[in-house]
Amino acid sequence: MFFETAIAHQLPNYTKESDSAYGETLAPLSYKDELKVKNEAIKEFWEVNRLPRGPQPVVASPMPRNYRTTSKRRIEMNPGDLRFNAYDSILEPEEHNAIYRLLFEKLITPAYKPLAYALNWIIIRGTYKYRVVIFNVKKMDANIVRKLKQISEVLKQSPFHVTAAHAYLDTTESDYYLESKRPTDGLGFKQLFGPRELSLDLGHFRLKYPVTGFSQINESQIHNLIKAAGRLLGLEAGDKFLDLYCGYGLFSFALGEAAKSVLGVEWEGPSIESAKASAKFLKKNYRFIAGKIDEQFLQTRLPRASADEPERILLDPPRKGTEPGVIRALAARHPVRVLHIFCGTDEIPDAIKEWERFGYRVKEVLPMDLFPGTPHLETLIALERK
């Protein structure tokens, strides 16, 4: 069974066609009703797929609406016809909606039409305190750059606390809303104003990460996510902590102080470089390396596991899940505990079966609502050796 099927069972009038604007299926519900739907759906999903250890109740989001710190709008062009996805979302902060309205009002004027027809996406990122606007363009010549700088002045003078604006070149016009491929040189990126990095405050320290780097879009749930991950992973002073798909080091830095050493791995260079820069300010034993996380990489590039130094592993892969062989390679390291985080619920059954095949059993399942208003959950699964 797919998780969205379980969601549909809880909503008698739900169909793909009735899915509310842009994937916000559950947004019209009260949050109390939405949590009821998700709790019943994850329970049904577990039972139908015959998974071990029933899930705990879904951890509610402190902000069930207006929570997204990353949003996007597609710009579409047909000959003589310019169209924007100009909807207002109740899952995004009102400031995001207001910024899009401001930009669209400018882009439909004759002065800005060259820029409008060059755009693939407009993206807004940041925190609840500040915003950064990213223009994804299909071409970037002198005229387009001039228009980008002009519209950046509009953003500077707006009351929406836009602290930076950037442009990225994506000549493929892909559906990947930042860019389909990482720029191979400096020409792919244009800094219009403000810093090139975003930052996230985590109490006693601040993490910086690139404007195109992945970060959780529900800032209000990050504290709960870190707290839950820390409890389920259970790091101790003598442990080695392996943080896979670590990005800019959110879990590495938030949890790593409890461990003897930390090794973070991420395929993307810019995020890893941000993690390395953050590590320079700490005296703990942090190390970060970049590489594609597959079976060969884990077998050849990581330090060998030692029975004398217990290892705990956290992996937070993208929605599509891990590459073939990754779970087998990790189990072969004999970690004392694994925390596998899923943002794609449908990946859970096959992954659990694989962990069981290689000697691990589920200890606890904790679903968290990082995506209110949508038919998605983030699920934390703690595993131990049999």
Short mmCIF file of C-alpha atoms in Angstrom, two decimals:
data_model
loop_
_atom_site.label_atom_id
_atom_site.label_comp_id
_atom_site.label_asym_id
_atom_site.label_seq_id
_atom_site.Cartn_x
_atom_site.Cartn_y
_atom_site.Cartn_z
CA MET A 1 0.00 0.00 0.00
CA PHE A 2 1.12 3.56 -0.75
CA PHE A 3 0.83 6.14 2.02
CA GLU A 4 -1.21 8.49 -0.17
CA THR A 5 -3.71 5.65 -0.65
CA ALA A 6 -4.03 5.40 3.14
CA ILE A 7 -4.57 9.17 3.29
CA ALA A 8 -7.29 8.90 0.64
CA HIS A 9 -9.07 6.24 2.71
CA GLN A 10 -9.48 8.81 5.47
CA LEU A 11 -10.93 11.42 3.06
CA PRO A 12 -14.06 10.08 1.33
CA ASN A 13 -14.16 12.85 -1.28
CA TYR A 14 -10.46 12.75 -2.10
CA THR A 15 -9.30 12.11 -5.66
CA LYS A 16 -6.22 13.18 -7.57
CA GLU A 17 -8.35 15.72 -9.38
CA SER A 18 -9.71 17.15 -6.12
CA ASP A 19 -6.21 17.61 -4.70
CA SER A 20 -6.22 21.24 -3.62
CA ALA A 21 -3.88 23.73 -5.22
CA TYR A 22 -0.33 22.54 -5.80
CA GLY A 23 -0.26 19.51 -3.51
CA GLU A 24 -1.85 21.18 -0.48
CA THR A 25 -4.30 18.30 -0.11
CA LEU A 26 -4.99 18.64 3.60
CA ALA A 27 -4.66 22.40 3.91
CA PRO A 28 -8.45 23.05 3.87
CA LEU A 29 -8.88 20.88 6.99
CA SER A 30 -8.51 22.10 10.54
CA TYR A 31 -5.17 20.99 11.90
CA LYS A 32 -6.88 18.81 14.49
CA ASP A 33 -8.67 16.93 11.71
CA GLU A 34 -5.51 16.77 9.62
CA LEU A 35 -3.57 15.12 12.45
CA LYS A 36 -6.38 12.61 12.89
CA VAL A 37 -6.21 11.75 9.18
CA LYS A 38 -2.43 11.33 9.30
CA ASN A 39 -2.45 9.23 12.46
CA GLU A 40 -5.08 6.88 11.04
CA ALA A 41 -3.31 6.74 7.66
CA ILE A 42 0.13 5.86 9.07
CA LYS A 43 -1.48 3.23 11.29
CA GLU A 44 -3.28 1.67 8.30
CA PHE A 45 -0.12 1.88 6.19
CA TRP A 46 1.80 -0.01 8.90
CA GLU A 47 -0.84 -2.69 9.31
CA VAL A 48 -1.45 -3.35 5.62
CA ASN A 49 2.28 -3.54 4.89
CA ARG A 50 2.78 -5.78 7.97
CA LEU A 51 5.54 -3.66 9.41
CA PRO A 52 6.99 -4.23 12.90
CA ARG A 53 6.61 -1.90 15.86
CA GLY A 54 3.57 0.28 15.31
CA PRO A 55 4.26 4.01 14.97
CA GLN A 56 4.03 6.48 17.81
CA PRO A 57 1.47 9.32 17.44
CA VAL A 58 2.48 11.92 14.86
CA VAL A 59 4.46 14.77 16.38
CA ALA A 60 2.44 17.90 15.56
CA SER A 61 3.99 20.95 13.92
CA PRO A 62 4.12 24.09 16.10
CA MET A 63 3.14 26.04 12.96
CA PRO A 64 0.67 24.02 10.86
CA ARG A 65 0.14 26.82 8.34
CA ASN A 66 2.34 29.64 6.96
CA TYR A 67 5.39 27.57 7.93
CA ARG A 68 7.33 27.02 4.68
CA THR A 69 10.63 28.88 4.56
CA THR A 70 11.20 27.78 0.95
CA SER A 71 8.63 28.42 -1.77
CA LYS A 72 8.62 28.67 -5.56
CA ARG A 73 6.57 29.80 -8.55
CA ARG A 74 6.95 28.53 -12.09
CA ILE A 75 7.09 31.07 -14.94
CA GLU A 76 5.68 29.70 -18.21
CA MET A 77 5.86 31.24 -21.66
CA ASN A 78 4.03 30.41 -24.84
CA PRO A 79 4.42 32.58 -27.95
CA GLY A 80 2.78 35.87 -27.03
CA ASP A 81 1.45 34.44 -23.78
CA LEU A 82 3.21 34.90 -20.42
CA ARG A 83 1.78 32.99 -17.46
CA PHE A 84 2.61 32.83 -13.77
CA ASN A 85 1.57 30.35 -11.11
CA ALA A 86 0.23 33.34 -9.21
CA TYR A 87 -1.64 31.53 -6.43
CA ASP A 88 -1.53 32.42 -2.74
CA SER A 89 -0.55 29.52 -0.49
CA ILE A 90 -1.81 29.15 3.08
CA LEU A 91 1.23 27.00 3.86
CA GLU A 92 3.70 29.80 3.09
CA PRO A 93 4.28 32.95 5.13
CA GLU A 94 2.17 35.87 3.94
CA GLU A 95 5.41 37.72 3.17
CA HIS A 96 6.17 35.13 0.47
CA ASN A 97 2.79 35.63 -1.17
CA ALA A 98 3.23 39.40 -1.01
CA ILE A 99 6.69 39.23 -2.61
CA TYR A 100 5.37 37.13 -5.49
CA ARG A 101 2.50 39.56 -6.05
CA LEU A 102 4.95 42.47 -6.08
CA LEU A 103 7.24 40.75 -8.58
CA PHE A 104 4.44 39.62 -10.88
CA GLU A 105 3.03 43.16 -11.00
CA LYS A 106 6.42 44.36 -12.24
CA LEU A 107 7.07 41.48 -14.64
CA ILE A 108 3.89 42.00 -16.65
CA THR A 109 4.89 45.58 -17.49
CA PRO A 110 6.64 46.25 -20.84
CA ALA A 111 9.84 47.36 -19.09
CA TYR A 112 10.35 43.95 -17.46
CA LYS A 113 9.03 41.63 -20.17
CA PRO A 114 12.54 40.63 -21.38
CA LEU A 115 13.25 39.34 -17.88
CA ALA A 116 9.83 37.72 -17.57
CA TYR A 117 10.37 35.67 -20.72
CA ALA A 118 13.84 34.63 -19.54
CA LEU A 119 12.63 33.24 -16.20
CA ASN A 120 12.11 29.57 -15.33
CA TRP A 121 11.33 29.96 -11.62
CA ILE A 122 11.23 32.48 -8.83
CA ILE A 123 12.24 30.98 -5.47
CA ILE A 124 12.08 32.46 -1.98
CA ARG A 125 14.18 31.01 0.81
CA GLY A 126 15.24 32.08 4.28
CA THR A 127 13.76 32.01 7.78
CA TYR A 128 10.77 33.53 9.52
CA LYS A 129 12.87 36.66 10.07
CA TYR A 130 14.36 37.29 6.62
CA ARG A 131 13.96 36.27 2.96
CA VAL A 132 16.25 35.68 -0.03
CA VAL A 133 14.90 35.75 -3.60
CA ILE A 134 16.44 33.55 -6.29
CA PHE A 135 15.73 34.04 -9.99
CA ASN A 136 16.24 30.91 -12.10
CA VAL A 137 16.72 32.05 -15.71
CA LYS A 138 17.10 30.24 -19.02
CA LYS A 139 19.48 32.86 -20.39
CA MET A 140 21.62 35.62 -18.92
CA ASP A 141 22.84 38.40 -21.19
CA ALA A 142 23.63 42.05 -20.45
CA ASN A 143 19.99 43.14 -20.82
CA ILE A 144 18.71 40.39 -18.50
CA VAL A 145 21.35 41.25 -15.90
CA ARG A 146 20.34 44.89 -16.05
CA LYS A 147 16.68 44.00 -15.49
CA LEU A 148 17.62 41.67 -12.63
CA LYS A 149 19.46 44.49 -10.92
CA GLN A 150 16.53 46.83 -11.42
CA ILE A 151 14.02 44.43 -9.94
CA SER A 152 16.44 43.72 -7.08
CA GLU A 153 16.22 47.40 -6.17
CA VAL A 154 12.46 46.97 -5.92
CA LEU A 155 13.00 44.08 -3.48
CA LYS A 156 15.48 46.10 -1.44
CA GLN A 157 12.95 48.87 -0.96
CA SER A 158 10.05 46.55 -0.13
CA PRO A 159 8.85 46.13 3.48
CA PHE A 160 9.30 42.31 3.38
CA HIS A 161 12.86 42.11 4.76
CA VAL A 162 14.50 40.72 1.64
CA THR A 163 18.17 40.58 2.60
CA ALA A 164 19.60 39.16 -0.65
CA ALA A 165 18.80 38.32 -4.26
CA HIS A 166 20.61 35.99 -6.66
CA ALA A 167 20.22 34.58 -10.15
CA TYR A 168 21.03 31.10 -11.41
CA LEU A 169 21.35 30.04 -15.01
CA ASP A 170 19.50 26.89 -16.12
CA THR A 171 19.50 26.65 -19.90
CA THR A 172 17.71 23.27 -19.76
CA GLU A 173 14.51 24.85 -18.33
CA SER A 174 14.26 21.84 -16.02
CA ASP A 175 11.66 21.05 -13.41
CA TYR A 176 14.37 21.20 -10.76
CA TYR A 177 13.63 24.65 -9.49
CA LEU A 178 17.11 25.77 -8.49
CA GLU A 179 19.11 24.37 -11.39
CA SER A 180 19.20 21.02 -13.14
CA LYS A 181 22.98 20.73 -12.83
CA ARG A 182 25.39 22.47 -10.54
CA PRO A 183 27.17 25.34 -12.31
CA THR A 184 30.60 24.33 -13.58
CA ASP A 185 32.01 27.83 -13.23
CA GLY A 186 31.26 31.22 -11.75
CA LEU A 187 29.18 32.30 -14.74
CA GLY A 188 26.24 30.19 -13.61
CA PHE A 189 25.67 32.31 -10.52
CA LYS A 190 24.97 36.04 -10.27
CA GLN A 191 24.96 37.75 -6.91
CA LEU A 192 22.58 40.70 -7.21
CA PHE A 193 22.86 41.94 -3.63
CA GLY A 194 23.32 40.60 -0.12
CA PRO A 195 25.22 37.54 1.18
CA ARG A 196 25.67 34.33 -0.80
CA GLU A 197 24.76 32.16 2.19
CA LEU A 198 21.72 31.54 4.35
CA SER A 199 21.99 30.98 8.08
CA LEU A 200 20.08 29.06 10.74
CA ASP A 201 20.31 29.84 14.45
CA LEU A 202 20.40 26.78 16.72
CA GLY A 203 20.65 28.45 20.08
CA HIS A 204 24.34 28.48 21.04
CA PHE A 205 25.65 28.44 17.46
CA ARG A 206 24.71 29.49 13.95
CA LEU A 207 25.04 27.35 10.83
CA LYS A 208 25.54 28.80 7.38
CA TYR A 209 24.67 27.03 4.13
CA PRO A 210 24.61 27.88 0.39
CA VAL A 211 21.52 29.48 -1.12
CA THR A 212 20.95 26.34 -3.23
CA GLY A 213 21.70 23.89 -0.41
CA PHE A 214 18.97 21.71 1.09
CA SER A 215 17.44 22.77 4.38
CA GLN A 216 14.26 21.77 6.18
CA ILE A 217 11.39 23.98 5.00
CA ASN A 218 9.50 23.82 8.31
CA GLU A 219 11.67 25.91 10.61
CA SER A 220 9.15 25.57 13.45
CA GLN A 221 9.75 21.79 13.65
CA ILE A 222 13.56 21.80 13.55
CA HIS A 223 13.95 21.92 17.34
CA ASN A 224 11.55 18.98 17.77
CA LEU A 225 13.31 17.07 14.98
CA ILE A 226 16.74 17.50 16.59
CA LYS A 227 15.42 16.59 20.04
CA ALA A 228 13.75 13.43 18.72
CA ALA A 229 16.80 12.41 16.68
CA GLY A 230 19.04 12.85 19.71
CA ARG A 231 16.82 10.65 21.87
CA LEU A 232 16.44 7.91 19.28
CA LEU A 233 20.11 7.81 18.30
CA GLY A 234 21.30 7.89 21.92
CA LEU A 235 24.87 9.06 21.33
CA GLU A 236 27.32 8.44 24.18
CA ALA A 237 30.73 9.87 24.97
CA GLY A 238 32.69 6.96 23.50
CA ASP A 239 30.68 6.69 20.26
CA LYS A 240 31.75 7.47 16.72
CA PHE A 241 28.93 9.29 14.93
CA LEU A 242 28.49 8.73 11.18
CA ASP A 243 26.09 11.28 9.67
CA LEU A 244 25.14 10.36 6.09
CA TYR A 245 23.42 12.79 3.69
CA CYS A 246 24.51 15.39 6.24
CA GLY A 247 24.02 18.50 4.08
CA TYR A 248 25.53 21.51 5.84
CA GLY A 249 25.76 19.58 9.11
CA LEU A 250 22.46 20.14 10.93
CA PHE A 251 22.51 16.82 12.80
CA SER A 252 26.31 16.66 12.94
CA PHE A 253 26.55 19.89 14.92
CA ALA A 254 23.28 19.64 16.85
CA LEU A 255 24.00 16.10 18.13
CA GLY A 256 27.74 15.60 17.67
CA GLU A 257 28.91 17.20 20.90
CA ALA A 258 27.73 14.07 22.71
CA ALA A 259 30.02 11.79 20.65
CA LYS A 260 33.73 11.05 20.57
CA SER A 261 34.02 11.96 16.89
CA VAL A 262 31.79 12.97 13.97
CA LEU A 263 32.10 12.09 10.29
CA GLY A 264 29.60 13.75 7.93
CA VAL A 265 29.11 12.72 4.30
CA GLU A 266 27.22 14.53 1.54
CA TRP A 267 27.43 14.28 -2.25
CA GLU A 268 27.17 18.00 -2.91
CA GLY A 269 30.32 20.08 -2.54
CA PRO A 270 28.90 23.50 -1.53
CA SER A 271 26.99 22.16 1.49
CA ILE A 272 29.97 20.14 2.67
CA GLU A 273 32.17 23.21 2.34
CA SER A 274 29.72 25.08 4.58
CA ALA A 275 29.91 22.26 7.12
CA LYS A 276 33.72 22.37 7.06
CA ALA A 277 33.63 26.14 7.58
CA SER A 278 31.30 25.76 10.57
CA ALA A 279 33.54 23.06 12.06
CA LYS A 280 36.50 25.45 12.19
CA PHE A 281 34.81 27.32 15.02
CA LEU A 282 34.44 24.17 17.17
CA LYS A 283 37.14 22.21 19.00
CA LYS A 284 35.44 18.83 18.63
CA ASN A 285 36.65 16.13 16.24
CA TYR A 286 34.48 16.90 13.20
CA ARG A 287 35.31 15.72 9.70
CA PHE A 288 33.30 16.13 6.49
CA ILE A 289 33.81 14.50 3.10
CA ALA A 290 31.97 14.71 -0.22
CA GLY A 291 31.00 11.82 -2.45
CA LYS A 292 28.11 9.88 -3.94
CA ILE A 293 26.71 7.73 -1.15
CA ASP A 294 26.56 4.26 -2.69
CA GLU A 295 27.81 0.83 -1.71
CA GLN A 296 31.25 1.27 -3.27
CA PHE A 297 31.80 4.65 -1.59
CA LEU A 298 30.86 3.28 1.83
CA GLN A 299 33.17 0.29 1.43
CA THR A 300 36.19 2.17 0.08
CA ARG A 301 36.10 5.77 1.31
CA LEU A 302 35.01 5.50 4.93
CA PRO A 303 37.33 4.59 7.80
CA ARG A 304 36.85 0.97 8.80
CA ALA A 305 34.57 0.29 11.73
CA SER A 306 36.20 -1.07 14.88
CA ALA A 307 34.67 -3.29 17.54
CA ASP A 308 36.59 -1.25 20.15
CA GLU A 309 34.87 1.99 19.11
CA PRO A 310 31.07 1.73 18.99
CA GLU A 311 29.51 3.50 16.03
CA ARG A 312 26.05 5.03 15.67
CA ILE A 313 24.76 5.99 12.25
CA LEU A 314 22.18 8.56 11.17
CA LEU A 315 21.05 8.61 7.55
CA ASP A 316 18.62 11.14 6.13
CA PRO A 317 18.46 10.38 2.39
CA PRO A 318 16.34 12.24 -0.18
CA ARG A 319 12.73 11.25 -0.83
CA LYS A 320 13.67 8.53 -3.33
CA GLY A 321 15.62 6.67 -0.64
CA THR A 322 19.08 5.10 -0.58
CA GLU A 323 21.05 3.67 -3.49
CA PRO A 324 21.05 -0.15 -3.85
CA GLY A 325 23.53 -1.75 -1.48
CA VAL A 326 23.77 1.17 0.96
CA ILE A 327 21.86 -0.55 3.78
CA ARG A 328 23.89 -3.74 3.32
CA ALA A 329 27.16 -1.78 3.48
CA LEU A 330 26.07 0.08 6.61
CA ALA A 331 24.89 -3.08 8.37
CA ALA A 332 28.29 -4.64 7.64
CA ARG A 333 29.85 -1.95 9.85
CA HIS A 334 27.85 -3.39 12.80
CA PRO A 335 26.70 -0.07 14.30
CA VAL A 336 25.17 -0.38 17.74
CA ARG A 337 22.25 1.77 16.61
CA VAL A 338 20.96 3.30 13.39
CA LEU A 339 18.52 6.17 12.94
CA HIS A 340 17.03 6.03 9.45
CA ILE A 341 14.97 9.11 8.58
CA PHE A 342 12.41 8.87 5.78
CA CYS A 343 10.80 11.82 4.01
CA GLY A 344 9.25 9.37 1.51
CA THR A 345 6.92 7.10 3.50
CA ASP A 346 6.55 4.63 0.64
CA GLU A 347 10.26 3.78 0.91
CA ILE A 348 9.85 2.43 4.44
CA PRO A 349 8.62 -1.17 3.85
CA ASP A 350 11.45 -2.21 1.54
CA ALA A 351 14.06 -0.48 3.70
CA ILE A 352 12.85 -2.20 6.90
CA LYS A 353 12.91 -5.59 5.20
CA GLU A 354 16.46 -4.95 4.08
CA TRP A 355 17.60 -3.88 7.54
CA GLU A 356 16.02 -7.03 8.98
CA ARG A 357 17.72 -9.19 6.34
CA PHE A 358 21.10 -7.87 7.47
CA GLY A 359 20.56 -8.32 11.19
CA TYR A 360 18.73 -5.24 12.47
CA ARG A 361 15.31 -4.82 14.03
CA VAL A 362 13.06 -1.81 14.54
CA LYS A 363 13.22 -0.34 18.04
CA GLU A 364 10.93 2.71 17.65
CA VAL A 365 8.98 4.53 14.94
CA LEU A 366 8.28 8.24 15.31
CA PRO A 367 6.40 10.07 12.53
CA MET A 368 6.75 13.85 12.54
CA ASP A 369 4.60 16.35 10.67
CA LEU A 370 7.20 18.41 8.85
CA PHE A 371 4.83 18.97 5.93
CA PRO A 372 1.46 20.13 7.31
CA GLY A 373 -1.28 20.56 4.73
CA THR A 374 0.22 17.87 2.48
CA PRO A 375 -0.06 14.05 2.38
CA HIS A 376 3.51 13.60 3.60
CA LEU A 377 5.30 12.81 6.85
CA GLU A 378 8.90 12.66 8.03
CA THR A 379 9.39 9.34 9.85
CA LEU A 380 12.25 8.56 12.21
CA ILE A 381 13.00 4.84 12.66
CA ALA A 382 15.52 3.66 15.23
CA LEU A 383 17.10 0.25 14.60
CA GLU A 384 19.33 -2.00 16.70
CA ARG A 385 21.28 -5.17 16.06
CA LYS A 386 19.32 -8.33 16.73
#
